PDB file of C-alpha atoms in Angstrom:
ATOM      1  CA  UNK S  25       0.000   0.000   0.000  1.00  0.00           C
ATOM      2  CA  UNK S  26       3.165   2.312   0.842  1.00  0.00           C
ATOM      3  CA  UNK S  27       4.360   1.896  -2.704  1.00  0.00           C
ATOM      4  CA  UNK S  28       1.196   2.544  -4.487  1.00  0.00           C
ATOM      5  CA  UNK S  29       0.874   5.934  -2.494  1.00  0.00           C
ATOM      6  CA  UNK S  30       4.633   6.572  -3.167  1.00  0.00           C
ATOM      7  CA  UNK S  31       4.302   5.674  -6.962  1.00  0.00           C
ATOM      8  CA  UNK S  32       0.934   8.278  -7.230  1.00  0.00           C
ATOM      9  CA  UNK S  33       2.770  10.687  -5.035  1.00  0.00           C
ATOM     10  CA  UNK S  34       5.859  10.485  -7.358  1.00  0.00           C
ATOM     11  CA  UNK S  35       3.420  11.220 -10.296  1.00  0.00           C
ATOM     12  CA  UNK S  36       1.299  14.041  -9.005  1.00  0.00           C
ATOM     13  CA  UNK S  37       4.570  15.690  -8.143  1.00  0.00           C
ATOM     14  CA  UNK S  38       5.927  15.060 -11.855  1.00  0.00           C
ATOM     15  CA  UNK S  39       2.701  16.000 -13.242  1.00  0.00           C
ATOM     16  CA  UNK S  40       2.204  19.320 -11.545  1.00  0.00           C
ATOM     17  CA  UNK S  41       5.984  20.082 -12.263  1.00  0.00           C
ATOM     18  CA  UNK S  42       5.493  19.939 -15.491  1.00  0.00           C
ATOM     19  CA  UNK S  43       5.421  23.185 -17.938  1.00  0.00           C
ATOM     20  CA  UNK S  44       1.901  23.998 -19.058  1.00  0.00           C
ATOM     21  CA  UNK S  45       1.438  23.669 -22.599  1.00  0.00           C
ATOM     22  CA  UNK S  46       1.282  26.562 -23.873  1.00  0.00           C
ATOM     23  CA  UNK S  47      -2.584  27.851 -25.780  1.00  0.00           C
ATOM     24  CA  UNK S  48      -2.171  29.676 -29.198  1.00  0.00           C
ATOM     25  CA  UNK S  49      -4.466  32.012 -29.062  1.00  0.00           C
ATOM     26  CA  UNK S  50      -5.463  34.507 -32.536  1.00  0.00           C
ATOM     27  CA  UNK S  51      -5.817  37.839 -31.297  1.00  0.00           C
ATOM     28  CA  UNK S  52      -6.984  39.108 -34.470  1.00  0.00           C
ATOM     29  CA  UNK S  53      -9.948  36.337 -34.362  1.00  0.00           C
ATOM     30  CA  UNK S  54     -10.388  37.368 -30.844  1.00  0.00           C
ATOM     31  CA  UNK S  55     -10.829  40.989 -31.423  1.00  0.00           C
ATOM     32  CA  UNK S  56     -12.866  40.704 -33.999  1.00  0.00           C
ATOM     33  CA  UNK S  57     -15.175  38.179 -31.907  1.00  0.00           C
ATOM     34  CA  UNK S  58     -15.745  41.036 -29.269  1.00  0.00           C
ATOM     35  CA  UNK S  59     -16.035  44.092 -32.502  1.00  0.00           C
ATOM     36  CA  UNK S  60     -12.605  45.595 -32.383  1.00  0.00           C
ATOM     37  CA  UNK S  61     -11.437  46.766 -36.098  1.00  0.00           C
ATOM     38  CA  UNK S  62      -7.854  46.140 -36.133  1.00  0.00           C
ATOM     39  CA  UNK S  63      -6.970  49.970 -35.728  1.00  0.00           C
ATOM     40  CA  UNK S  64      -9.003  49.400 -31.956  1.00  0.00           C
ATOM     41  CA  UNK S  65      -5.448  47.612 -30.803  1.00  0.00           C
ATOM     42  CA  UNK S  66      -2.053  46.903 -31.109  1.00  0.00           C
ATOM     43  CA  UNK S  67      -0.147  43.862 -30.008  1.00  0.00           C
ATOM     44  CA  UNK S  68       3.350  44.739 -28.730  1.00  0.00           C
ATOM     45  CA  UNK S  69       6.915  42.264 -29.126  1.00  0.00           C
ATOM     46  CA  UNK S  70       5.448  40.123 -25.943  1.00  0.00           C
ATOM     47  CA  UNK S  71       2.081  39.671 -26.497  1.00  0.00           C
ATOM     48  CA  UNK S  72       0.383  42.390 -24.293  1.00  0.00           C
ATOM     49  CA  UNK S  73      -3.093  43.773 -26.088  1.00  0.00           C
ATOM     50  CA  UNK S  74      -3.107  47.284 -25.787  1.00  0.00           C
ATOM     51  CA  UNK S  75      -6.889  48.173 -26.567  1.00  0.00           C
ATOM     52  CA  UNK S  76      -7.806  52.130 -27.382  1.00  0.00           C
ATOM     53  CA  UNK S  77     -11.499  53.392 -26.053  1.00  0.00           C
ATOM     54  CA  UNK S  78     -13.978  52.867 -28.719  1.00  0.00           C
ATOM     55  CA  UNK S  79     -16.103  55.678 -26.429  1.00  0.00           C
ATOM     56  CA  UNK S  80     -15.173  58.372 -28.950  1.00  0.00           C
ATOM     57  CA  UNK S  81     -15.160  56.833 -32.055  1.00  0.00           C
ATOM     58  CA  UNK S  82     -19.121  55.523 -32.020  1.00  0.00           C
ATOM     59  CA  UNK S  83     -20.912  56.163 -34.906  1.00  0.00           C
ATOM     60  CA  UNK S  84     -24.645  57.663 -35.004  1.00  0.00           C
ATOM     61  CA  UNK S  85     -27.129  57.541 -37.812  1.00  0.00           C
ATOM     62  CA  UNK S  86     -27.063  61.329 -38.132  1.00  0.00           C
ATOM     63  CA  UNK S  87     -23.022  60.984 -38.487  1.00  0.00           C
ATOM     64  CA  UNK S  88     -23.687  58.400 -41.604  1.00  0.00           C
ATOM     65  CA  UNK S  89     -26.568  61.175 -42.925  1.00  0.00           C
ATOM     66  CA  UNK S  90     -24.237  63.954 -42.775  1.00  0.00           C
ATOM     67  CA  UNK S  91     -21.157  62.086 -44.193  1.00  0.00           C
ATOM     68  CA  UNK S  92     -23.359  61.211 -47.228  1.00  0.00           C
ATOM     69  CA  UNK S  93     -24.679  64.601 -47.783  1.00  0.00           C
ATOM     70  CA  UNK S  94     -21.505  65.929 -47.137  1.00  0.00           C
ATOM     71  CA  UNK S  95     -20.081  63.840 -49.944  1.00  0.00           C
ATOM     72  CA  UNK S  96     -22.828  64.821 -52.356  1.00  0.00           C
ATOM     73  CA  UNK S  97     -24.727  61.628 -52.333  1.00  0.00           C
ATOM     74  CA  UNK S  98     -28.379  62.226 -53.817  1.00  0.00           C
ATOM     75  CA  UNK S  99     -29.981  62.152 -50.308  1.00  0.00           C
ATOM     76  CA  UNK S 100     -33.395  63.111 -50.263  1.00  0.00           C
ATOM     77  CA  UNK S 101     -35.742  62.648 -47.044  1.00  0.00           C
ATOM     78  CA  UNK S 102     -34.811  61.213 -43.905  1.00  0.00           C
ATOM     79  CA  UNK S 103     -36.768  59.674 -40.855  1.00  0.00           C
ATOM     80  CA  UNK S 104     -34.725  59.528 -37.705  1.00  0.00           C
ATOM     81  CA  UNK S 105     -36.559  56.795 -35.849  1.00  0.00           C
ATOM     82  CA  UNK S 106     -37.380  56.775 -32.022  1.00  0.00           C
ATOM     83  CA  UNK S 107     -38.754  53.842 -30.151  1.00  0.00           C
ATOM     84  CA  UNK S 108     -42.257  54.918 -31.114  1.00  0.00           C
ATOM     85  CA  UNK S 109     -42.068  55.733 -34.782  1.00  0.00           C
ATOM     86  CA  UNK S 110     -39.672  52.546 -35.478  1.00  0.00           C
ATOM     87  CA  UNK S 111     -41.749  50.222 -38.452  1.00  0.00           C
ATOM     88  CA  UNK S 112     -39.602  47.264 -36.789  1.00  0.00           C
ATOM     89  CA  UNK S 113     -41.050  47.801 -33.161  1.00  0.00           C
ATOM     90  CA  UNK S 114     -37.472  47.002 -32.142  1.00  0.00           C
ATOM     91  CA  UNK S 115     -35.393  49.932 -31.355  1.00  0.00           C
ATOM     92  CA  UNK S 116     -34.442  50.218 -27.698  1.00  0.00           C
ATOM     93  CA  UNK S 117     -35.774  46.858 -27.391  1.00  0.00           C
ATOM     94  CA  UNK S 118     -33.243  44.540 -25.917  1.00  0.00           C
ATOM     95  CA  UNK S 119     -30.661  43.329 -28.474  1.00  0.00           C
ATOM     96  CA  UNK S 120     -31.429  45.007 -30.882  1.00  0.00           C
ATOM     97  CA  UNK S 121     -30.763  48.483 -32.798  1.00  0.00           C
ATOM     98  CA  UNK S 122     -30.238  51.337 -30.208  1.00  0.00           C
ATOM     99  CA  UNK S 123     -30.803  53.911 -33.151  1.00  0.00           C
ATOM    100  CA  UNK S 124     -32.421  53.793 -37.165  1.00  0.00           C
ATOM    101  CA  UNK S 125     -32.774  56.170 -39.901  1.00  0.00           C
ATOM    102  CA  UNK S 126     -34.321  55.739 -43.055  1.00  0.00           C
ATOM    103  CA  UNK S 127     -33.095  57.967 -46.368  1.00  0.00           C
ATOM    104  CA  UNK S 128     -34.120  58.473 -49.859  1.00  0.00           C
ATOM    105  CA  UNK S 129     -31.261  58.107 -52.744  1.00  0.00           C
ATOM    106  CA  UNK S 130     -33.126  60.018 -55.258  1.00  0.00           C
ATOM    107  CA  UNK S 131     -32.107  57.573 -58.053  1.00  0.00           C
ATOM    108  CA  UNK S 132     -34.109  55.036 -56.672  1.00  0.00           C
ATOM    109  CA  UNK S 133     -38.081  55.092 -57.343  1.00  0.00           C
ATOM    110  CA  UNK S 134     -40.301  55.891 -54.592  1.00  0.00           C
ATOM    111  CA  UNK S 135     -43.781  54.182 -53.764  1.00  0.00           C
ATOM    112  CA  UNK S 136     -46.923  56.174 -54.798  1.00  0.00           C
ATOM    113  CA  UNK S 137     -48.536  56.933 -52.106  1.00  0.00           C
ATOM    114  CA  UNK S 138     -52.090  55.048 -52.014  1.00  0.00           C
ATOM    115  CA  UNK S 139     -54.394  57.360 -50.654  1.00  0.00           C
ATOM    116  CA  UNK S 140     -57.280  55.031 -50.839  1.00  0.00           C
ATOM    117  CA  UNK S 141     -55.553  52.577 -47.809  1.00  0.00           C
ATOM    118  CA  UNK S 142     -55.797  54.657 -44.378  1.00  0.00           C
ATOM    119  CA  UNK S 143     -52.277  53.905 -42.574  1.00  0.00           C
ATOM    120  CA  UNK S 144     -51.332  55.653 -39.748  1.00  0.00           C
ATOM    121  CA  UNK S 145     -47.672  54.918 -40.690  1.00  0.00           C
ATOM    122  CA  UNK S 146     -46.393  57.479 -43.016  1.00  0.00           C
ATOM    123  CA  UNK S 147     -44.721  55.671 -46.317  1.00  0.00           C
ATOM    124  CA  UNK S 148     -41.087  55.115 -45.787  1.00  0.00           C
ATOM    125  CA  UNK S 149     -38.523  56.744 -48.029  1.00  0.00           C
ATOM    126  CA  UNK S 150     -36.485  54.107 -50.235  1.00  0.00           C
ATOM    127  CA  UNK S 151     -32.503  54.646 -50.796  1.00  0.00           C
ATOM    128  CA  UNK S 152     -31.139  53.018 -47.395  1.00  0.00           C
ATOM    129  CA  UNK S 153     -31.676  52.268 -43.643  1.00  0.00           C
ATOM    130  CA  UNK S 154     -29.478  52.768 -40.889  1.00  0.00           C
ATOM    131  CA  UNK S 155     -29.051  51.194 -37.824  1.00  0.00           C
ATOM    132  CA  UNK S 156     -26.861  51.656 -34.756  1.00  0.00           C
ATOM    133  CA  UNK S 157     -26.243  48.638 -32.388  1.00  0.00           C
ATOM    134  CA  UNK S 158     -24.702  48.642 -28.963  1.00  0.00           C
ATOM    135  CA  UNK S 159     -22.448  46.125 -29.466  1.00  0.00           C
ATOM    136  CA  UNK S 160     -21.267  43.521 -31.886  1.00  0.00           C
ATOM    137  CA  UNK S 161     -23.477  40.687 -30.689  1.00  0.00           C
ATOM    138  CA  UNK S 162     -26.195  42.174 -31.479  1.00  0.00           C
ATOM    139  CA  UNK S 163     -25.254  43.762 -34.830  1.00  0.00           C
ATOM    140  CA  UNK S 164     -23.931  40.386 -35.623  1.00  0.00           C
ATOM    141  CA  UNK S 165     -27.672  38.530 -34.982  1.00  0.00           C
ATOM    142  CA  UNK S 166     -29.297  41.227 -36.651  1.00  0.00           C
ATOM    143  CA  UNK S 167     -27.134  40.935 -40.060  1.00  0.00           C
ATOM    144  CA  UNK S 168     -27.401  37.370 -40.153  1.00  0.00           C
ATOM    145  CA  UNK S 169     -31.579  37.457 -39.685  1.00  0.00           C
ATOM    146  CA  UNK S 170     -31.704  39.773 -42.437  1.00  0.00           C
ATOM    147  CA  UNK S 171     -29.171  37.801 -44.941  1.00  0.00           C
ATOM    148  CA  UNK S 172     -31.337  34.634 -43.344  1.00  0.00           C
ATOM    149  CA  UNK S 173     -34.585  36.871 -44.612  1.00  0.00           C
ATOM    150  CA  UNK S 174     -33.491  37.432 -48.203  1.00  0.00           C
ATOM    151  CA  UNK S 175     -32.668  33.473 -48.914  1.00  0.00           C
ATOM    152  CA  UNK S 176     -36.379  33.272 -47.976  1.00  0.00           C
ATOM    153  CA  UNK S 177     -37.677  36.570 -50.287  1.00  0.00           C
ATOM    154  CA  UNK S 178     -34.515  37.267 -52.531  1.00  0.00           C
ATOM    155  CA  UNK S 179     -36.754  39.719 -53.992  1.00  0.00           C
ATOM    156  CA  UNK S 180     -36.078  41.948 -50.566  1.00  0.00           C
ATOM    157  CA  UNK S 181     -32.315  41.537 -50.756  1.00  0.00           C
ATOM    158  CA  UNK S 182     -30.367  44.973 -50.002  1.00  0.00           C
ATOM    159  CA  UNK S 183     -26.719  45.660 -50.071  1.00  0.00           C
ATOM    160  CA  UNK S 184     -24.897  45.164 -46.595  1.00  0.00           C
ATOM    161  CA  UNK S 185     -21.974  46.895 -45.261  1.00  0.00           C
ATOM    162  CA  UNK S 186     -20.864  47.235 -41.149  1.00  0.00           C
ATOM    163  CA  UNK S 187     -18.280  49.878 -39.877  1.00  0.00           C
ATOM    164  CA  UNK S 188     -17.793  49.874 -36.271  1.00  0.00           C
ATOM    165  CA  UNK S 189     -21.400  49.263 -34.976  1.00  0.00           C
ATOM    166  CA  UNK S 190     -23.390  50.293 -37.457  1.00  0.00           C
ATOM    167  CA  UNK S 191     -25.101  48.576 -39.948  1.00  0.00           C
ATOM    168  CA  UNK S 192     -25.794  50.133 -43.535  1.00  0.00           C
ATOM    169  CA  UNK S 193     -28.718  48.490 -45.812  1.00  0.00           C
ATOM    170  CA  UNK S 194     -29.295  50.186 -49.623  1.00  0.00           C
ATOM    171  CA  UNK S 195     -31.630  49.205 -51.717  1.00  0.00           C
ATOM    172  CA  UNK S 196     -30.706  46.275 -54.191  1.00  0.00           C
ATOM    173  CA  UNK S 197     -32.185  49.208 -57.417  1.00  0.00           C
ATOM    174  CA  UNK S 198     -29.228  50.793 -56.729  1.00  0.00           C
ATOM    175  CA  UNK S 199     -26.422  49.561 -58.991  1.00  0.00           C
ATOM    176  CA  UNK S 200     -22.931  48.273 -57.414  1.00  0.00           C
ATOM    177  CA  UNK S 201     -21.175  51.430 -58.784  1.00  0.00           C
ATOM    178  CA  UNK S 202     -23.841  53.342 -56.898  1.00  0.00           C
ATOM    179  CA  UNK S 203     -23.806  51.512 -53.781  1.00  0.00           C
ATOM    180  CA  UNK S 204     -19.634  51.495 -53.900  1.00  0.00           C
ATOM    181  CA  UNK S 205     -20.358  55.224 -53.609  1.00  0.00           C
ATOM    182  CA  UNK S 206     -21.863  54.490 -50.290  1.00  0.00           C
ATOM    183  CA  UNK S 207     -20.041  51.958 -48.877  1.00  0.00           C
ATOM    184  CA  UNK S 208     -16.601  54.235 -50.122  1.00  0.00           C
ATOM    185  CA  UNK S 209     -18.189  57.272 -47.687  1.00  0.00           C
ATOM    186  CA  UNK S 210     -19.408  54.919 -45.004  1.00  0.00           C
ATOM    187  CA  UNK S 211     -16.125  52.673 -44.538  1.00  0.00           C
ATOM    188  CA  UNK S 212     -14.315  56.300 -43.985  1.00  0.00           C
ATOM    189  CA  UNK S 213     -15.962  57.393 -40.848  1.00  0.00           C
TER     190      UNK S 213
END
């Protein structure tokens, strides 16, 4: 019995000894899982993550209208949506989009407006939706409901692009040229 407890002795003390083996771990993958862009961090020589505040860098819908107008995109009307206005019923709403904006790209036909069905809604202006998110998680699960939604109705398919936490829909009328327009504005901020 002495031996047996000298012989498991003999290998717990080897075993915890030993060096750990070491974990390989892609930061890049990593920071992208929790939303950092690569300019969001820097790795030094020894591995330490230095990660800059994303406070000051966020994004808002009205930033995205004014960068477009700014660069002489043919915006035409645009809803800022509030918790009560939103056609989604789903801003503010736990994860989901924290803010939304709908625009008109004057290049893209508008619906007539059918005065013979009584809405209380007013009709929504066609060119591209915005919406904010308050993290990546939930940007993330929104995107992939929508892309999920167009293999169901490929007739509703939109362009797609995300910077930061935002994500930026166009309407599929628009050619690629004209959406690259957008996307070359909206990737800058």
């Amino acid at each position: 019995m002495l031996k047996k407890f000298a012989v498991l002795m003999t290998i717990c003390a080897i075993a915890g000894c030993s060096e750990p083996e070491p974990i390989e771990i892609d930061v890049d993958e990593a920071a992208a899982n929790v939303g950092l862009a690569p300019e969001d961090y820097e790795v030094d020589e020894h591995g330490n993550v230095k990660v800059y505040s994303k406070v000051a860098t966020k994004i808002t819908s009205d930033d995205v209208i004014a960068a477009f107008k700014e660069a002489g995109l043919p915006i035409g009307e645009v809803i800022i949506q509030n918790a009560d206005t939103d056609p989604n019923n789903k801003l503010g709403r736990p994860g989901e989009y924290i803010g939304s904006a709908q625009f008109e790209d004057s290049r893209v036909k508008q619906l007539e407006p059918m005065p013979e069905i009584e809405t209380v809604e007013p009709d929504l202006p066609l060119g591209g939706i915005i919406e904010v998110f308050d993290n990546d998680k939930d940007l993330q699960a929104r995107k992939q409901y929508i892309e999920q939604a167009y293999e169901m109705m490929p007739a509703a398919k939109q362009y797609m692009y995300v910077n930061k936490l935002v994500l930026l829909r166009l309407e599929y009328e628009l050619t690629p040229d004209q959406a690259k327009e957008y996307e070359t504005v909206f990737m800058s901020l």
